[in-house]
Amino acid sequence: MISSRLLCSLTALLILPLSSNAADPDPLQDICIADLDAKISVNGFPCKPETEVTSDDFFFDLSEEGNLSNAFGRAVTEGNVHEFPGVNTQGISTNRVDLAVGGINPPHLHPRSSESSIVIRGTVLVGIITTDNVFYSKVVTAGMLFLIPRGLVHFQLNVGKENVLFFPSFNSQLPGTQFVHSSLFNTTPPIPNEVLTKTFLVGDEVINAIKAAITSAQLGHRPK
């Protein structure tokens, strides 16, 4: 017969992975609409008083196509806690992503969340790069799902003849988005050119040209 001590240890081993894999903490109340104007700072947002909660706090509109008039032919309408305070403490958020013909959602990662997306319209090449630099990819079409593991670099490229529309969902109210090119070439303050020239084995003129091009590009995505 299994001893009570061993049984407790096995139970703990089963429970610990569940809690440690959660992207956001579990909520401690039914609702906690984010008070975005709160003067205190916490890991998340404090709740606004329930007396001020309305039905509109539980709904958000992702029906409109974003502005695709930018260098990447890309638009993201974010449904995270900054834009949709109702997701506060719920550990979820959803975006809308539009890609023009030939448009790209450049290589990026979400440090705080996995991503599950459903394609509504168009044909899109989805690419994923692991930490071992293995590249996985597939062309997906309307009705198909794709999964991006947490923290892995990935991209989406419209390879069809019509605009692409897909909706990514995240297991975090604020998954964060870090673009590879911006993280290296468009920081504040700038990364020293010496670091970049030695990293990419090129001269200053190449680095300066890349910085200028990225600075002038309009991503259509509010930085976090």
Short mmCIF file of C-alpha atoms in Angstrom, two decimals:
data_model
loop_
_atom_site.label_atom_id
_atom_site.label_comp_id
_atom_site.label_asym_id
_atom_site.label_seq_id
_atom_site.Cartn_x
_atom_site.Cartn_y
_atom_site.Cartn_z
CA MET A 1 0.00 0.00 0.00
CA ILE A 2 1.27 3.48 -0.87
CA SER A 3 2.20 5.43 2.25
CA SER A 4 0.43 8.72 2.94
CA ARG A 5 3.74 10.60 2.64
CA LEU A 6 4.45 9.10 -0.79
CA LEU A 7 0.87 9.80 -1.90
CA CYS A 8 1.23 13.45 -0.89
CA SER A 9 4.51 13.71 -2.79
CA LEU A 10 3.00 12.23 -5.97
CA THR A 11 0.02 14.56 -5.71
CA ALA A 12 2.34 17.56 -5.40
CA LEU A 13 4.29 16.46 -8.48
CA LEU A 14 1.05 16.31 -10.46
CA ILE A 15 -0.21 19.70 -9.28
CA LEU A 16 3.00 21.74 -9.53
CA PRO A 17 3.33 21.61 -13.35
CA LEU A 18 -0.22 22.90 -13.73
CA SER A 19 0.41 26.01 -11.69
CA SER A 20 3.93 26.64 -12.99
CA ASN A 21 2.81 26.51 -16.63
CA ALA A 22 0.09 29.12 -16.22
CA ALA A 23 0.92 32.31 -18.12
CA ASP A 24 -1.00 34.60 -15.76
CA PRO A 25 -2.06 34.17 -12.11
CA ASP A 26 -5.53 32.78 -11.46
CA PRO A 27 -8.24 35.35 -10.62
CA LEU A 28 -9.36 35.68 -7.01
CA GLN A 29 -12.81 37.11 -7.78
CA ASP A 30 -15.53 36.79 -10.42
CA ILE A 31 -14.69 39.99 -12.25
CA CYS A 32 -11.89 42.55 -12.10
CA ILE A 33 -12.29 45.16 -14.85
CA ALA A 34 -8.93 46.90 -15.12
CA ASP A 35 -8.71 50.41 -13.74
CA LEU A 36 -6.26 51.76 -16.32
CA ASP A 37 -6.16 55.14 -14.56
CA ALA A 38 -5.15 53.75 -11.16
CA LYS A 39 -2.22 55.56 -9.59
CA ILE A 40 -0.79 52.45 -7.94
CA SER A 41 1.34 49.96 -9.86
CA VAL A 42 0.91 46.19 -9.47
CA ASN A 43 1.70 43.09 -11.56
CA GLY A 44 -1.35 43.74 -13.70
CA PHE A 45 -4.05 46.28 -12.95
CA PRO A 46 -6.24 46.87 -9.89
CA CYS A 47 -9.99 46.40 -10.25
CA LYS A 48 -12.31 49.31 -10.75
CA PRO A 49 -15.21 49.38 -8.28
CA GLU A 50 -17.97 46.91 -9.17
CA THR A 51 -20.48 49.74 -8.89
CA GLU A 52 -18.82 51.26 -11.97
CA VAL A 53 -18.84 48.04 -14.03
CA THR A 54 -21.18 48.06 -17.06
CA SER A 55 -22.20 45.49 -19.67
CA ASP A 56 -19.88 47.17 -22.19
CA ASP A 57 -16.88 46.13 -20.07
CA PHE A 58 -17.36 42.52 -21.26
CA PHE A 59 -17.45 43.23 -25.00
CA PHE A 60 -14.86 44.40 -27.55
CA ASP A 61 -15.09 45.06 -31.29
CA LEU A 62 -12.59 43.39 -33.65
CA SER A 63 -14.75 43.69 -36.76
CA GLU A 64 -12.87 46.49 -38.55
CA GLU A 65 -9.86 45.92 -40.82
CA GLY A 66 -6.77 47.82 -39.70
CA ASN A 67 -4.77 50.33 -41.72
CA LEU A 68 -2.53 48.40 -44.13
CA SER A 69 -0.81 51.49 -45.55
CA ASN A 70 2.62 50.83 -44.09
CA ALA A 71 5.92 49.30 -45.17
CA PHE A 72 4.93 45.81 -43.99
CA GLY A 73 1.34 45.74 -45.28
CA ARG A 74 0.29 44.73 -41.80
CA ALA A 75 -2.18 45.85 -39.15
CA VAL A 76 -2.83 44.52 -35.65
CA THR A 77 -5.90 45.43 -33.62
CA GLU A 78 -5.06 44.44 -30.07
CA GLY A 79 -7.56 43.01 -27.60
CA ASN A 80 -5.22 42.93 -24.62
CA VAL A 81 -5.88 44.49 -21.24
CA HIS A 82 -4.75 47.93 -22.43
CA GLU A 83 -7.53 48.02 -25.02
CA PHE A 84 -10.03 45.59 -23.44
CA PRO A 85 -9.88 46.07 -19.65
CA GLY A 86 -12.41 43.27 -19.15
CA VAL A 87 -9.71 40.61 -19.66
CA ASN A 88 -7.88 41.79 -16.54
CA THR A 89 -7.00 38.76 -14.33
CA GLN A 90 -8.61 36.33 -16.81
CA GLY A 91 -5.37 35.16 -18.41
CA ILE A 92 -6.62 35.61 -21.99
CA SER A 93 -6.57 38.11 -24.85
CA THR A 94 -7.32 38.13 -28.57
CA ASN A 95 -5.99 40.22 -31.45
CA ARG A 96 -7.05 40.80 -35.03
CA VAL A 97 -4.28 40.63 -37.66
CA ASP A 98 -4.72 41.85 -41.24
CA LEU A 99 -2.10 41.36 -43.97
CA ALA A 100 -2.25 42.97 -47.40
CA VAL A 101 -1.26 40.93 -50.45
CA GLY A 102 2.47 40.32 -49.99
CA GLY A 103 2.29 41.72 -46.45
CA ILE A 104 4.28 40.31 -43.57
CA ASN A 105 3.99 40.16 -39.82
CA PRO A 106 7.77 40.33 -39.28
CA PRO A 107 9.67 37.84 -37.07
CA HIS A 108 8.71 38.46 -33.46
CA LEU A 109 7.97 36.68 -30.20
CA HIS A 110 5.56 36.88 -27.28
CA PRO A 111 7.57 36.55 -24.06
CA ARG A 112 4.60 35.98 -21.77
CA SER A 113 2.25 33.76 -23.78
CA SER A 114 1.61 30.94 -26.20
CA GLU A 115 -0.48 31.79 -29.26
CA SER A 116 -3.29 29.90 -30.98
CA SER A 117 -4.63 31.44 -34.20
CA ILE A 118 -7.47 30.70 -36.58
CA VAL A 119 -7.28 31.89 -40.18
CA ILE A 120 -10.53 33.45 -41.41
CA ARG A 121 -9.48 34.55 -44.90
CA GLY A 122 -6.55 34.18 -47.25
CA THR A 123 -3.41 32.09 -47.60
CA VAL A 124 -0.56 32.65 -45.18
CA LEU A 125 2.87 31.13 -44.67
CA VAL A 126 3.47 30.63 -40.95
CA GLY A 127 7.04 30.13 -39.77
CA ILE A 128 8.36 29.13 -36.33
CA ILE A 129 12.00 29.07 -35.22
CA THR A 130 12.98 27.06 -32.14
CA THR A 131 15.79 27.88 -29.71
CA ASP A 132 17.86 25.23 -31.54
CA ASN A 133 17.39 27.25 -34.77
CA VAL A 134 15.12 24.63 -36.32
CA PHE A 135 12.66 26.18 -38.78
CA TYR A 136 9.10 24.83 -39.05
CA SER A 137 6.61 26.23 -41.56
CA LYS A 138 3.35 25.56 -43.33
CA VAL A 139 1.02 27.40 -45.69
CA VAL A 140 -2.38 27.64 -44.00
CA THR A 141 -5.76 28.75 -45.34
CA ALA A 142 -9.19 29.74 -44.05
CA GLY A 143 -10.50 27.48 -41.30
CA MET A 144 -7.08 26.24 -40.22
CA LEU A 145 -5.47 26.72 -36.83
CA PHE A 146 -1.82 27.28 -36.03
CA LEU A 147 0.03 27.20 -32.71
CA ILE A 148 3.01 29.29 -31.65
CA PRO A 149 4.76 28.03 -28.48
CA ARG A 150 5.51 30.65 -25.87
CA GLY A 151 8.59 32.77 -26.47
CA LEU A 152 9.51 31.35 -29.90
CA VAL A 153 10.31 33.61 -32.85
CA HIS A 154 7.67 33.36 -35.59
CA PHE A 155 6.22 35.24 -38.57
CA GLN A 156 3.29 35.26 -40.98
CA LEU A 157 3.60 36.10 -44.69
CA ASN A 158 0.66 36.58 -47.04
CA VAL A 159 1.42 34.32 -50.01
CA GLY A 160 -2.06 34.49 -51.57
CA LYS A 161 -3.94 36.81 -53.88
CA GLU A 162 -6.22 38.41 -51.30
CA ASN A 163 -5.88 40.07 -47.92
CA VAL A 164 -5.30 37.74 -44.98
CA LEU A 165 -7.33 37.86 -41.78
CA PHE A 166 -6.59 35.78 -38.71
CA PHE A 167 -7.35 36.01 -35.00
CA PRO A 168 -4.61 35.03 -32.55
CA SER A 169 -5.58 34.20 -28.97
CA PHE A 170 -3.17 34.27 -26.03
CA ASN A 171 -3.11 32.74 -22.56
CA SER A 172 -2.14 36.10 -21.10
CA GLN A 173 -3.95 39.40 -20.71
CA LEU A 174 -0.76 41.13 -21.94
CA PRO A 175 1.41 38.70 -23.95
CA GLY A 176 3.90 41.34 -25.09
CA THR A 177 5.33 41.58 -28.60
CA GLN A 178 9.05 41.88 -29.35
CA PHE A 179 10.09 42.31 -32.98
CA VAL A 180 13.51 40.92 -33.83
CA HIS A 181 14.52 43.78 -36.12
CA SER A 182 13.30 46.52 -33.77
CA SER A 183 15.00 44.90 -30.78
CA LEU A 184 18.36 45.20 -32.52
CA PHE A 185 18.11 48.24 -34.76
CA ASN A 186 15.50 50.56 -33.23
CA THR A 187 16.13 50.65 -29.49
CA THR A 188 16.19 53.67 -27.18
CA PRO A 189 19.00 54.47 -26.66
CA PRO A 190 20.53 52.77 -29.73
CA ILE A 191 22.69 49.66 -29.39
CA PRO A 192 26.26 50.74 -30.24
CA ASN A 193 27.17 50.14 -33.87
CA GLU A 194 30.28 48.28 -32.74
CA VAL A 195 28.09 45.58 -31.18
CA LEU A 196 26.03 45.19 -34.35
CA THR A 197 28.93 45.30 -36.81
CA LYS A 198 30.78 42.63 -34.84
CA THR A 199 27.63 40.53 -34.48
CA PHE A 200 26.66 40.59 -38.17
CA LEU A 201 30.21 40.86 -39.56
CA VAL A 202 29.41 43.92 -41.66
CA GLY A 203 30.48 47.56 -41.77
CA ASP A 204 28.90 50.67 -40.25
CA GLU A 205 27.32 51.64 -43.57
CA VAL A 206 25.22 48.45 -43.61
CA ILE A 207 24.06 48.91 -40.01
CA ASN A 208 23.21 52.57 -40.58
CA ALA A 209 21.22 51.71 -43.70
CA ILE A 210 19.19 49.08 -41.81
CA LYS A 211 18.56 51.46 -38.91
CA ALA A 212 17.34 54.17 -41.26
CA ALA A 213 15.02 51.82 -43.10
CA ILE A 214 13.49 50.41 -39.92
CA THR A 215 13.07 53.83 -38.34
CA SER A 216 11.10 55.05 -41.34
CA ALA A 217 8.88 51.97 -41.49
CA GLN A 218 5.46 52.17 -39.93
CA LEU A 219 4.57 48.92 -38.15
CA GLY A 220 0.99 49.81 -37.31
CA HIS A 221 1.48 48.30 -33.82
CA ARG A 222 1.52 50.22 -30.56
CA PRO A 223 4.76 49.46 -28.67
CA LYS A 224 4.50 47.95 -25.19
#
